[in-house]
PDB file of C-alpha atoms in Angstrom:
ATOM      1  CA  MET Q 327     -10.182  -2.494 -43.603  1.00  0.00           C
ATOM      2  CA  LYS Q 328     -11.781   1.057 -44.851  1.00  0.00           C
ATOM      3  CA  ARG Q 329     -13.842   3.128 -42.807  1.00  0.00           C
ATOM      4  CA  SER Q 330     -16.425   5.301 -44.042  1.00  0.00           C
ATOM      5  CA  ALA Q 331     -15.990   8.707 -44.235  1.00  0.00           C
ATOM      6  CA  THR Q 332     -19.118   8.694 -41.362  1.00  0.00           C
ATOM      7  CA  SER Q 333     -17.436   6.459 -38.899  1.00  0.00           C
ATOM      8  CA  LEU Q 334     -14.252   8.117 -38.946  1.00  0.00           C
ATOM      9  CA  ILE Q 335     -15.459  12.171 -38.314  1.00  0.00           C
ATOM     10  CA  ILE Q 336     -17.688   9.487 -35.132  1.00  0.00           C
ATOM     11  CA  SER Q 337     -14.788   8.137 -34.066  1.00  0.00           C
ATOM     12  CA  THR Q 338     -12.247  11.313 -34.115  1.00  0.00           C
ATOM     13  CA  PHE Q 339     -15.274  12.948 -31.909  1.00  0.00           C
ATOM     14  CA  MET Q 340     -15.343  10.359 -29.626  1.00  0.00           C
ATOM     15  CA  LEU Q 341     -11.431  10.006 -29.159  1.00  0.00           C
ATOM     16  CA  CYS Q 342     -11.254  13.813 -28.781  1.00  0.00           C
ATOM     17  CA  THR Q 343     -13.966  13.790 -26.283  1.00  0.00           C
ATOM     18  CA  VAL Q 344     -11.962  11.310 -24.265  1.00  0.00           C
ATOM     19  CA  GLY Q 345      -8.905  13.573 -24.347  1.00  0.00           C
ATOM     20  CA  ALA Q 346     -11.577  16.077 -23.232  1.00  0.00           C
ATOM     21  CA  THR Q 347     -12.588  14.482 -20.403  1.00  0.00           C
ATOM     22  CA  SER Q 348      -9.558  13.085 -19.201  1.00  0.00           C
ATOM     23  CA  GLN Q 349      -8.054  17.119 -19.263  1.00  0.00           C
ATOM     24  CA  ILE Q 350     -11.224  18.243 -17.085  1.00  0.00           C
ATOM     25  CA  GLN Q 351     -10.451  15.411 -14.926  1.00  0.00           C
ATOM     26  CA  ALA Q 352      -6.959  16.523 -14.407  1.00  0.00           C
ATOM     27  CA  ALA Q 353      -7.893  19.979 -13.099  1.00  0.00           C
ATOM     28  CA  ASP Q 354     -10.845  19.114 -10.659  1.00  0.00           C
ATOM     29  CA  THR Q 355      -9.380  19.466  -7.479  1.00  0.00           C
ATOM     30  CA  LEU Q 356      -8.353  23.112  -7.799  1.00  0.00           C
ATOM     31  CA  ALA Q 357     -11.815  23.763 -10.322  1.00  0.00           C
ATOM     32  CA  LYS Q 358     -13.038  22.184  -7.200  1.00  0.00           C
ATOM     33  CA  ILE Q 359     -11.347  24.148  -4.789  1.00  0.00           C
ATOM     34  CA  LYS Q 360     -12.181  27.495  -6.637  1.00  0.00           C
ATOM     35  CA  SER Q 361     -15.517  26.842  -6.921  1.00  0.00           C
ATOM     36  CA  SER Q 362     -16.243  25.725  -3.443  1.00  0.00           C
ATOM     37  CA  GLY Q 363     -14.027  28.237  -2.003  1.00  0.00           C
ATOM     38  CA  LYS Q 364     -12.010  25.736   0.544  1.00  0.00           C
ATOM     39  CA  ILE Q 365      -9.520  23.393   0.780  1.00  0.00           C
ATOM     40  CA  VAL Q 366     -10.269  20.520   2.526  1.00  0.00           C
ATOM     41  CA  ILE Q 367      -6.720  18.770   4.363  1.00  0.00           C
ATOM     42  CA  GLY Q 368      -6.554  14.462   5.897  1.00  0.00           C
ATOM     43  CA  HIS Q 369      -5.372  14.114   8.349  1.00  0.00           C
ATOM     44  CA  ARG Q 370      -4.671  11.637  11.242  1.00  0.00           C
ATOM     45  CA  GLU Q 371      -5.600  11.661  14.699  1.00  0.00           C
ATOM     46  CA  SER Q 372      -2.724   9.842  16.627  1.00  0.00           C
ATOM     47  CA  SER Q 373       0.411   9.076  13.412  1.00  0.00           C
ATOM     48  CA  ASP Q 374       2.618  11.604  15.884  1.00  0.00           C
ATOM     49  CA  PRO Q 375       4.938  13.760  15.573  1.00  0.00           C
ATOM     50  CA  ILE Q 376       4.002  13.411  11.938  1.00  0.00           C
ATOM     51  CA  SER Q 377      -0.235  14.462  11.846  1.00  0.00           C
ATOM     52  CA  TYR Q 378      -2.261  14.029  15.296  1.00  0.00           C
ATOM     53  CA  VAL Q 379      -4.548  16.078  17.201  1.00  0.00           C
ATOM     54  CA  VAL Q 380      -3.971  18.320  20.018  1.00  0.00           C
ATOM     55  CA  ALA Q 381      -7.139  20.190  22.259  1.00  0.00           C
ATOM     56  CA  GLY Q 382      -8.845  19.425  18.967  1.00  0.00           C
ATOM     57  CA  LYS Q 383      -7.067  20.997  16.356  1.00  0.00           C
ATOM     58  CA  PRO Q 384      -4.421  18.503  13.759  1.00  0.00           C
ATOM     59  CA  VAL Q 385      -1.026  19.548  14.428  1.00  0.00           C
ATOM     60  CA  GLY Q 386       2.240  17.990  13.112  1.00  0.00           C
ATOM     61  CA  TYR Q 387       5.025  17.538  11.111  1.00  0.00           C
ATOM     62  CA  ALA Q 388       3.180  16.895   7.469  1.00  0.00           C
ATOM     63  CA  VAL Q 389       0.231  19.394   8.759  1.00  0.00           C
ATOM     64  CA  ASP Q 390       2.821  21.761   9.085  1.00  0.00           C
ATOM     65  CA  ILE Q 391       3.376  20.565   5.468  1.00  0.00           C
ATOM     66  CA  CYS Q 392       0.206  20.241   3.875  1.00  0.00           C
ATOM     67  CA  ASN Q 393      -0.547  24.293   5.868  1.00  0.00           C
ATOM     68  CA  GLN Q 394       2.444  25.684   3.369  1.00  0.00           C
ATOM     69  CA  PHE Q 395       0.707  24.245   0.587  1.00  0.00           C
ATOM     70  CA  ALA Q 396      -2.554  25.533   1.259  1.00  0.00           C
ATOM     71  CA  ASN Q 397      -0.864  28.883   1.169  1.00  0.00           C
ATOM     72  CA  ASP Q 398       0.836  28.167  -2.765  1.00  0.00           C
ATOM     73  CA  ILE Q 399      -3.052  27.264  -3.841  1.00  0.00           C
ATOM     74  CA  LYS Q 400      -3.583  30.545  -2.663  1.00  0.00           C
ATOM     75  CA  LYS Q 401      -1.210  32.672  -4.363  1.00  0.00           C
ATOM     76  CA  GLU Q 402      -1.747  29.880  -7.494  1.00  0.00           C
ATOM     77  CA  LEU Q 403      -5.755  30.537  -7.452  1.00  0.00           C
ATOM     78  CA  LYS Q 404      -4.833  34.328  -6.516  1.00  0.00           C
ATOM     79  CA  MET Q 405      -7.665  33.653  -3.776  1.00  0.00           C
ATOM     80  CA  PRO Q 406      -6.159  34.356  -0.466  1.00  0.00           C
ATOM     81  CA  GLY Q 407      -9.500  34.278   1.149  1.00  0.00           C
ATOM     82  CA  LEU Q 408     -10.031  30.159   0.670  1.00  0.00           C
ATOM     83  CA  LYS Q 409     -10.931  28.864   3.723  1.00  0.00           C
ATOM     84  CA  VAL Q 410      -8.844  25.591   5.030  1.00  0.00           C
ATOM     85  CA  GLU Q 411     -10.637  22.561   6.309  1.00  0.00           C
ATOM     86  CA  TYR Q 412      -9.812  19.575   7.730  1.00  0.00           C
ATOM     87  CA  LYS Q 413     -10.881  16.610   7.890  1.00  0.00           C
ATOM     88  CA  ALA Q 414      -9.951  12.849   9.738  1.00  0.00           C
ATOM     89  CA  VAL Q 415      -9.196   9.463   7.793  1.00  0.00           C
ATOM     90  CA  THR Q 416      -7.362   6.197   9.209  1.00  0.00           C
ATOM     91  CA  SER Q 417      -5.869   3.873   7.347  1.00  0.00           C
ATOM     92  CA  SER Q 418      -8.470   1.873   5.690  1.00  0.00           C
ATOM     93  CA  THR Q 419     -10.105   5.256   5.152  1.00  0.00           C
ATOM     94  CA  ARG Q 420      -7.541   7.484   3.206  1.00  0.00           C
ATOM     95  CA  ILE Q 421      -7.757   6.561  -0.109  1.00  0.00           C
ATOM     96  CA  PRO Q 422     -11.590   6.336  -0.510  1.00  0.00           C
ATOM     97  CA  GLU Q 423     -12.124   9.686   0.699  1.00  0.00           C
ATOM     98  CA  LEU Q 424      -9.772  11.644  -1.279  1.00  0.00           C
ATOM     99  CA  LEU Q 425     -11.438   9.302  -4.340  1.00  0.00           C
ATOM    100  CA  ALA Q 426     -14.720  10.076  -3.650  1.00  0.00           C
ATOM    101  CA  GLY Q 427     -13.947  13.695  -3.360  1.00  0.00           C
ATOM    102  CA  ASN Q 428     -14.330  14.703   0.412  1.00  0.00           C
ATOM    103  CA  ILE Q 429     -10.673  15.698   1.574  1.00  0.00           C
ATOM    104  CA  ASP Q 430      -8.430  17.582  -1.530  1.00  0.00           C
ATOM    105  CA  MET Q 431      -5.426  16.263  -0.320  1.00  0.00           C
ATOM    106  CA  GLU Q 432      -3.571  13.527   2.785  1.00  0.00           C
ATOM    107  CA  CYS Q 433      -1.428  14.643   4.918  1.00  0.00           C
ATOM    108  CA  GLY Q 434      -0.093  11.613   7.182  1.00  0.00           C
ATOM    109  CA  THR Q 435       2.078   8.845   7.091  1.00  0.00           C
ATOM    110  CA  THR Q 436       0.806   7.399   4.039  1.00  0.00           C
ATOM    111  CA  THR Q 437       3.735   5.168   2.190  1.00  0.00           C
ATOM    112  CA  ASN Q 438       4.533   6.292  -1.497  1.00  0.00           C
ATOM    113  CA  SER Q 439       3.894   2.350  -3.434  1.00  0.00           C
ATOM    114  CA  LYS Q 440       3.805   2.015  -6.717  1.00  0.00           C
ATOM    115  CA  GLN Q 441       0.736  -0.222  -5.682  1.00  0.00           C
ATOM    116  CA  ARG Q 442      -1.455   2.649  -3.932  1.00  0.00           C
ATOM    117  CA  GLN Q 443       0.068   4.582  -7.709  1.00  0.00           C
ATOM    118  CA  GLU Q 444      -2.171   2.583  -9.436  1.00  0.00           C
ATOM    119  CA  GLN Q 445      -4.783   4.569  -7.727  1.00  0.00           C
ATOM    120  CA  VAL Q 446      -3.715   7.972  -6.617  1.00  0.00           C
ATOM    121  CA  GLY Q 447      -1.406  10.704  -6.846  1.00  0.00           C
ATOM    122  CA  PHE Q 448       1.727  11.444  -4.865  1.00  0.00           C
ATOM    123  CA  SER Q 449       4.087  14.711  -4.189  1.00  0.00           C
ATOM    124  CA  THR Q 450       7.740  14.766  -4.317  1.00  0.00           C
ATOM    125  CA  ASN Q 451       8.459  12.554  -0.844  1.00  0.00           C
ATOM    126  CA  TYR Q 452       8.504  14.728   2.486  1.00  0.00           C
ATOM    127  CA  TYR Q 453       9.612  12.407   4.597  1.00  0.00           C
ATOM    128  CA  ALA Q 454      11.458   8.558   5.069  1.00  0.00           C
ATOM    129  CA  THR Q 455      10.658   6.144   7.224  1.00  0.00           C
ATOM    130  CA  GLU Q 456      12.512   2.971   8.364  1.00  0.00           C
ATOM    131  CA  VAL Q 457       9.709  -0.054   9.664  1.00  0.00           C
ATOM    132  CA  ARG Q 458      11.029  -1.853  13.002  1.00  0.00           C
ATOM    133  CA  MET Q 459       8.590  -2.702  15.909  1.00  0.00           C
ATOM    134  CA  ALA Q 460       7.946  -1.754  19.097  1.00  0.00           C
ATOM    135  CA  VAL Q 461       7.489  -3.649  23.356  1.00  0.00           C
ATOM    136  CA  LYS Q 462       7.826  -3.907  25.989  1.00  0.00           C
ATOM    137  CA  ALA Q 463      10.691  -3.313  27.536  1.00  0.00           C
ATOM    138  CA  ASN Q 464      10.998  -5.726  29.892  1.00  0.00           C
ATOM    139  CA  SER Q 465      10.005  -8.693  27.429  1.00  0.00           C
ATOM    140  CA  GLY Q 466      13.035  -9.919  26.036  1.00  0.00           C
ATOM    141  CA  ILE Q 467      12.060  -9.258  22.754  1.00  0.00           C
ATOM    142  CA  LYS Q 468      14.965  -7.552  20.689  1.00  0.00           C
ATOM    143  CA  SER Q 469      14.892  -9.688  17.167  1.00  0.00           C
ATOM    144  CA  LEU Q 470      12.417 -10.964  14.903  1.00  0.00           C
ATOM    145  CA  ALA Q 471      12.516 -14.889  16.051  1.00  0.00           C
ATOM    146  CA  ASP Q 472      12.385 -13.586  19.041  1.00  0.00           C
ATOM    147  CA  LEU Q 473       8.407 -13.150  17.793  1.00  0.00           C
ATOM    148  CA  ASN Q 474       7.974 -17.002  16.831  1.00  0.00           C
ATOM    149  CA  GLY Q 475       4.383 -18.087  18.462  1.00  0.00           C
ATOM    150  CA  LYS Q 476       3.774 -15.087  19.725  1.00  0.00           C
ATOM    151  CA  ALA Q 477       1.202 -12.640  18.551  1.00  0.00           C
ATOM    152  CA  VAL Q 478       2.162  -9.297  16.246  1.00  0.00           C
ATOM    153  CA  VAL Q 479       0.027  -6.215  15.666  1.00  0.00           C
ATOM    154  CA  THR Q 480      -0.064  -3.936  13.234  1.00  0.00           C
ATOM    155  CA  THR Q 481      -2.856  -1.294  11.754  1.00  0.00           C
ATOM    156  CA  GLN Q 482      -5.376  -1.595   9.980  1.00  0.00           C
ATOM    157  CA  GLY Q 483      -4.681  -0.959   5.789  1.00  0.00           C
ATOM    158  CA  THR Q 484      -0.909  -0.474   6.673  1.00  0.00           C
ATOM    159  CA  THR Q 485       2.065  -1.837   4.684  1.00  0.00           C
ATOM    160  CA  SER Q 486       3.529  -2.764   7.330  1.00  0.00           C
ATOM    161  CA  ASP Q 487       2.030  -6.011   7.621  1.00  0.00           C
ATOM    162  CA  LYS Q 488       3.344  -6.893   4.388  1.00  0.00           C
ATOM    163  CA  TYR Q 489       7.271  -6.940   5.883  1.00  0.00           C
ATOM    164  CA  ILE Q 490       5.829  -9.000   8.980  1.00  0.00           C
ATOM    165  CA  LYS Q 491       4.746 -11.614   6.785  1.00  0.00           C
ATOM    166  CA  MET Q 492       7.447 -11.515   4.450  1.00  0.00           C
ATOM    167  CA  ASN Q 493       9.898 -12.222   7.939  1.00  0.00           C
ATOM    168  CA  GLU Q 494       7.489 -15.143   8.483  1.00  0.00           C
ATOM    169  CA  LYS Q 495       8.339 -17.096   5.482  1.00  0.00           C
ATOM    170  CA  GLY Q 496      12.037 -16.053   5.354  1.00  0.00           C
ATOM    171  CA  GLN Q 497      12.139 -17.293   8.887  1.00  0.00           C
ATOM    172  CA  ALA Q 498       9.661 -19.589   9.172  1.00  0.00           C
ATOM    173  CA  LEU Q 499       8.594 -18.025  12.202  1.00  0.00           C
ATOM    174  CA  THR Q 500       4.896 -19.084  13.279  1.00  0.00           C
ATOM    175  CA  ILE Q 501       3.434 -15.635  14.357  1.00  0.00           C
ATOM    176  CA  GLN Q 502      -0.528 -14.404  14.801  1.00  0.00           C
ATOM    177  CA  ASN Q 503      -1.296 -11.427  13.073  1.00  0.00           C
ATOM    178  CA  ILE Q 504      -3.671  -9.354  14.901  1.00  0.00           C
ATOM    179  CA  TYR Q 505      -4.982  -5.601  13.820  1.00  0.00           C
ATOM    180  CA  GLY Q 506      -5.894  -2.689  15.390  1.00  0.00           C
ATOM    181  CA  LYS Q 507      -8.175  -0.132  14.172  1.00  0.00           C
ATOM    182  CA  ASP Q 508      -5.861   2.751  14.528  1.00  0.00           C
ATOM    183  CA  HIS Q 509      -2.699   3.784  15.687  1.00  0.00           C
ATOM    184  CA  SER Q 510      -3.397   4.799  19.163  1.00  0.00           C
ATOM    185  CA  ASP Q 511      -5.172   1.263  18.778  1.00  0.00           C
ATOM    186  CA  SER Q 512      -2.458  -1.002  17.902  1.00  0.00           C
ATOM    187  CA  PHE Q 513       0.020   0.219  20.486  1.00  0.00           C
ATOM    188  CA  ALA Q 514      -2.960  -0.561  23.117  1.00  0.00           C
ATOM    189  CA  MET Q 515      -2.898  -4.354  22.284  1.00  0.00           C
ATOM    190  CA  MET Q 516       0.782  -4.384  22.617  1.00  0.00           C
ATOM    191  CA  ALA Q 517       0.714  -2.106  26.271  1.00  0.00           C
ATOM    192  CA  SER Q 518      -1.680  -4.407  27.481  1.00  0.00           C
ATOM    193  CA  GLY Q 519      -0.540  -7.696  26.208  1.00  0.00           C
ATOM    194  CA  ARG Q 520      -2.894  -8.867  23.857  1.00  0.00           C
ATOM    195  CA  ALA Q 521       0.328  -8.386  21.541  1.00  0.00           C
ATOM    196  CA  ALA Q 522       3.977  -9.067  21.853  1.00  0.00           C
ATOM    197  CA  ALA Q 523       5.083  -6.511  19.038  1.00  0.00           C
ATOM    198  CA  PHE Q 524       3.673  -3.504  17.216  1.00  0.00           C
ATOM    199  CA  VAL Q 525       5.263  -3.152  13.831  1.00  0.00           C
ATOM    200  CA  MET Q 526       5.023   0.673  12.571  1.00  0.00           C
ATOM    201  CA  ASP Q 527       7.329   3.154  11.079  1.00  0.00           C
ATOM    202  CA  ASP Q 528       9.546   4.575  13.771  1.00  0.00           C
ATOM    203  CA  ASN Q 529       8.379   7.672  13.912  1.00  0.00           C
ATOM    204  CA  ILE Q 530       4.765   7.253  14.313  1.00  0.00           C
ATOM    205  CA  LEU Q 531       6.280   4.224  17.513  1.00  0.00           C
ATOM    206  CA  ALA Q 532       8.534   7.037  18.605  1.00  0.00           C
ATOM    207  CA  GLY Q 533       5.159   9.101  19.391  1.00  0.00           C
ATOM    208  CA  LEU Q 534       3.429   6.740  20.749  1.00  0.00           C
ATOM    209  CA  VAL Q 535       6.155   5.338  23.110  1.00  0.00           C
ATOM    210  CA  ALA Q 536       6.272   9.438  24.268  1.00  0.00           C
ATOM    211  CA  LYS Q 537       2.699  10.196  24.916  1.00  0.00           C
ATOM    212  CA  SER Q 538       2.146   7.220  27.042  1.00  0.00           C
ATOM    213  CA  SER Q 539       2.046   7.516  30.462  1.00  0.00           C
ATOM    214  CA  THR Q 540       5.230   5.110  31.379  1.00  0.00           C
ATOM    215  CA  PRO Q 541       7.396   6.013  28.176  1.00  0.00           C
ATOM    216  CA  LYS Q 542      10.471   3.959  29.552  1.00  0.00           C
ATOM    217  CA  ALA Q 543       8.004   0.740  30.152  1.00  0.00           C
ATOM    218  CA  PHE Q 544       8.517   0.081  25.970  1.00  0.00           C
ATOM    219  CA  ALA Q 545      11.249  -0.267  23.291  1.00  0.00           C
ATOM    220  CA  ILE Q 546      12.041   0.505  19.579  1.00  0.00           C
ATOM    221  CA  VAL Q 547      13.837  -2.347  18.760  1.00  0.00           C
ATOM    222  CA  GLY Q 548      15.195  -4.538  15.689  1.00  0.00           C
ATOM    223  CA  PRO Q 549      15.903  -4.532  12.657  1.00  0.00           C
ATOM    224  CA  VAL Q 550      15.076  -2.017   9.931  1.00  0.00           C
ATOM    225  CA  LEU Q 551      12.915  -4.215   8.138  1.00  0.00           C
ATOM    226  CA  SER Q 552      11.733  -1.673   5.582  1.00  0.00           C
ATOM    227  CA  SER Q 553      13.005   2.409   4.374  1.00  0.00           C
ATOM    228  CA  GLU Q 554       9.157   4.320   3.038  1.00  0.00           C
ATOM    229  CA  PRO Q 555       8.962   7.571   2.686  1.00  0.00           C
ATOM    230  CA  TYR Q 556       5.438   9.819   2.749  1.00  0.00           C
ATOM    231  CA  GLY Q 557       4.560  11.853   0.429  1.00  0.00           C
ATOM    232  CA  ILE Q 558       1.111  14.002   0.383  1.00  0.00           C
ATOM    233  CA  MET Q 559      -1.526  12.046  -1.553  1.00  0.00           C
ATOM    234  CA  LEU Q 560      -3.446  13.303  -4.112  1.00  0.00           C
ATOM    235  CA  ALA Q 561      -5.769  12.340  -6.848  1.00  0.00           C
ATOM    236  CA  LYS Q 562      -4.049  10.043  -9.910  1.00  0.00           C
ATOM    237  CA  GLY Q 563      -2.922  12.016 -12.599  1.00  0.00           C
ATOM    238  CA  ASP Q 564      -3.818  15.985 -11.141  1.00  0.00           C
ATOM    239  CA  THR Q 565      -0.946  17.054 -12.855  1.00  0.00           C
ATOM    240  CA  LYS Q 566      -1.446  21.041 -12.248  1.00  0.00           C
ATOM    241  CA  PHE Q 567      -2.233  20.143  -8.026  1.00  0.00           C
ATOM    242  CA  LYS Q 568       0.572  18.180  -8.470  1.00  0.00           C
ATOM    243  CA  ALA Q 569       2.838  21.161  -9.648  1.00  0.00           C
ATOM    244  CA  ILE Q 570       2.359  23.012  -6.893  1.00  0.00           C
ATOM    245  CA  ALA Q 571       2.807  20.171  -4.211  1.00  0.00           C
ATOM    246  CA  ASP Q 572       5.911  19.229  -5.853  1.00  0.00           C
ATOM    247  CA  ARG Q 573       6.582  23.051  -5.772  1.00  0.00           C
ATOM    248  CA  THR Q 574       5.980  23.260  -2.055  1.00  0.00           C
ATOM    249  CA  VAL Q 575       7.339  20.169  -0.839  1.00  0.00           C
ATOM    250  CA  ASN Q 576      10.749  20.690  -2.817  1.00  0.00           C
ATOM    251  CA  ASN Q 577      11.185  24.444  -1.737  1.00  0.00           C
ATOM    252  CA  LEU Q 578      11.248  23.171   1.900  1.00  0.00           C
ATOM    253  CA  TRP Q 579      13.945  21.445   0.902  1.00  0.00           C
ATOM    254  CA  LYS Q 580      15.688  23.672  -1.559  1.00  0.00           C
ATOM    255  CA  THR Q 581      15.951  26.216   1.539  1.00  0.00           C
ATOM    256  CA  GLY Q 582      16.248  24.376   4.551  1.00  0.00           C
ATOM    257  CA  GLN Q 583      13.274  24.791   6.011  1.00  0.00           C
ATOM    258  CA  MET Q 584      12.234  20.997   6.234  1.00  0.00           C
ATOM    259  CA  ASP Q 585      15.785  20.394   8.650  1.00  0.00           C
ATOM    260  CA  ALA Q 586      13.541  23.265  10.564  1.00  0.00           C
ATOM    261  CA  LEU Q 587      10.809  21.452  10.790  1.00  0.00           C
ATOM    262  CA  TYR Q 588      12.452  18.634  11.532  1.00  0.00           C
ATOM    263  CA  LYS Q 589      14.108  20.492  14.297  1.00  0.00           C
ATOM    264  CA  LYS Q 590      11.101  21.568  15.515  1.00  0.00           C
ATOM    265  CA  TRP Q 591       9.033  18.111  15.729  1.00  0.00           C
ATOM    266  CA  PHE Q 592      11.462  15.235  16.507  1.00  0.00           C
ATOM    267  CA  LEU Q 593      14.557  17.297  18.205  1.00  0.00           C
ATOM    268  CA  SER Q 594      12.672  19.413  20.052  1.00  0.00           C
ATOM    269  CA  PRO Q 595       9.626  19.524  22.748  1.00  0.00           C
ATOM    270  CA  ILE Q 596       6.046  18.954  21.381  1.00  0.00           C
ATOM    271  CA  PRO Q 597       2.341  18.629  22.669  1.00  0.00           C
ATOM    272  CA  PRO Q 598       0.465  18.165  23.850  1.00  0.00           C
ATOM    273  CA  LYS Q 599       3.130  16.758  26.848  1.00  0.00           C
ATOM    274  CA  ASN Q 600       6.391  18.970  25.811  1.00  0.00           C
ATOM    275  CA  THR Q 601       8.496  15.768  25.248  1.00  0.00           C
ATOM    276  CA  ASN Q 602      11.362  15.703  23.056  1.00  0.00           C
ATOM    277  CA  LEU Q 603      11.715  13.055  20.676  1.00  0.00           C
ATOM    278  CA  ASN Q 604      14.871  13.036  20.202  1.00  0.00           C
ATOM    279  CA  MET Q 605      14.816  11.046  17.308  1.00  0.00           C
ATOM    280  CA  PRO Q 606      17.596  11.951  14.934  1.00  0.00           C
ATOM    281  CA  GLN Q 607      17.468  11.737  11.190  1.00  0.00           C
ATOM    282  CA  SER Q 608      17.929   8.171   9.886  1.00  0.00           C
ATOM    283  CA  SER Q 609      20.201   7.662   7.056  1.00  0.00           C
ATOM    284  CA  SER Q 610      16.477   6.932   4.801  1.00  0.00           C
ATOM    285  CA  TYR Q 611      15.919  10.413   5.747  1.00  0.00           C
ATOM    286  CA  LYS Q 612      19.154  11.876   4.709  1.00  0.00           C
ATOM    287  CA  LYS Q 613      19.045  10.032   1.319  1.00  0.00           C
ATOM    288  CA  LEU Q 614      16.505  11.741   0.805  1.00  0.00           C
ATOM    289  CA  LYS Q 615      17.061  15.687   0.923  1.00  0.00           C
ATOM    290  CA  ALA Q 616      20.370  15.367  -0.346  1.00  0.00           C
ATOM    291  CA  ARG Q 617      17.965  13.859  -4.289  1.00  0.00           C
ATOM    292  CA  PRO Q 618      14.474  14.550  -3.532  1.00  0.00           C
ATOM    293  CA  THR Q 619      12.575  12.302  -5.209  1.00  0.00           C
ATOM    294  CA  ASP Q 620       8.357  11.410  -5.946  1.00  0.00           C
ATOM    295  CA  ALA Q 621       9.577   7.782  -6.256  1.00  0.00           C
ATOM    296  CA  GLY Q 622       7.949   5.135  -4.845  1.00  0.00           C
ATOM    297  CA  ILE Q 623       8.519   2.029  -3.409  1.00  0.00           C
TER     298      ILE Q 623
END
């Protein structure tokens, strides 16, 4: 069907407008930071040793990485005086907070998944976790089969829940799934006996066990249910912002600084109790280190 010259001009104008709008949106984070004079980092409160709070201050492996990212943003914008602010988020609020523009990035224990990539973007992955379960050491629970007929807790808004359900179906287990509002709440449910096991990323479990009042009362057991990469969560389609994040993370891997951060947070005494997790690099972590990527699962 032929179109008039007028309709062709209008259509072309609309396409150009849409394209321009997309480009503006892609640059929003840097433009927002430049305009506001601050960088807002979303962090977690109880995801030791990746991202948690000690004496009111966010600390951890991911927080160190994102602080370096913030420094690189300052250099990129030639604004050394940019303020860095921190905003606590949870498993349930992290994506809404990013989509609303309340945080510029999220630095925690967020799995880089293809499902999440439909809403948000991710940097090159900076960590790879293995999903397992924490139980009371005297519970007798060693495998998934031992969970039959029991309550199992995981945290609202996390990916670990799907692995519980996948294994329930595969092994014909009868399990009552319950949910904590955050990782500390989930751990407390397991510790108090309301749940027989807490299924979560091994680094989170190790951190919670270490800072509990009786670390020897708990054990991390069972098979690896999943290997999952963590990346800095960013606005979707923001190519300029992602390029800086990727450069930051890739440089940490390339120079060996990521190994130094791993030693600092997983193989050395950490606050608040100066507990050493003594958690060697997993096979999943070593695989990521050998070939850093921003691929999701």
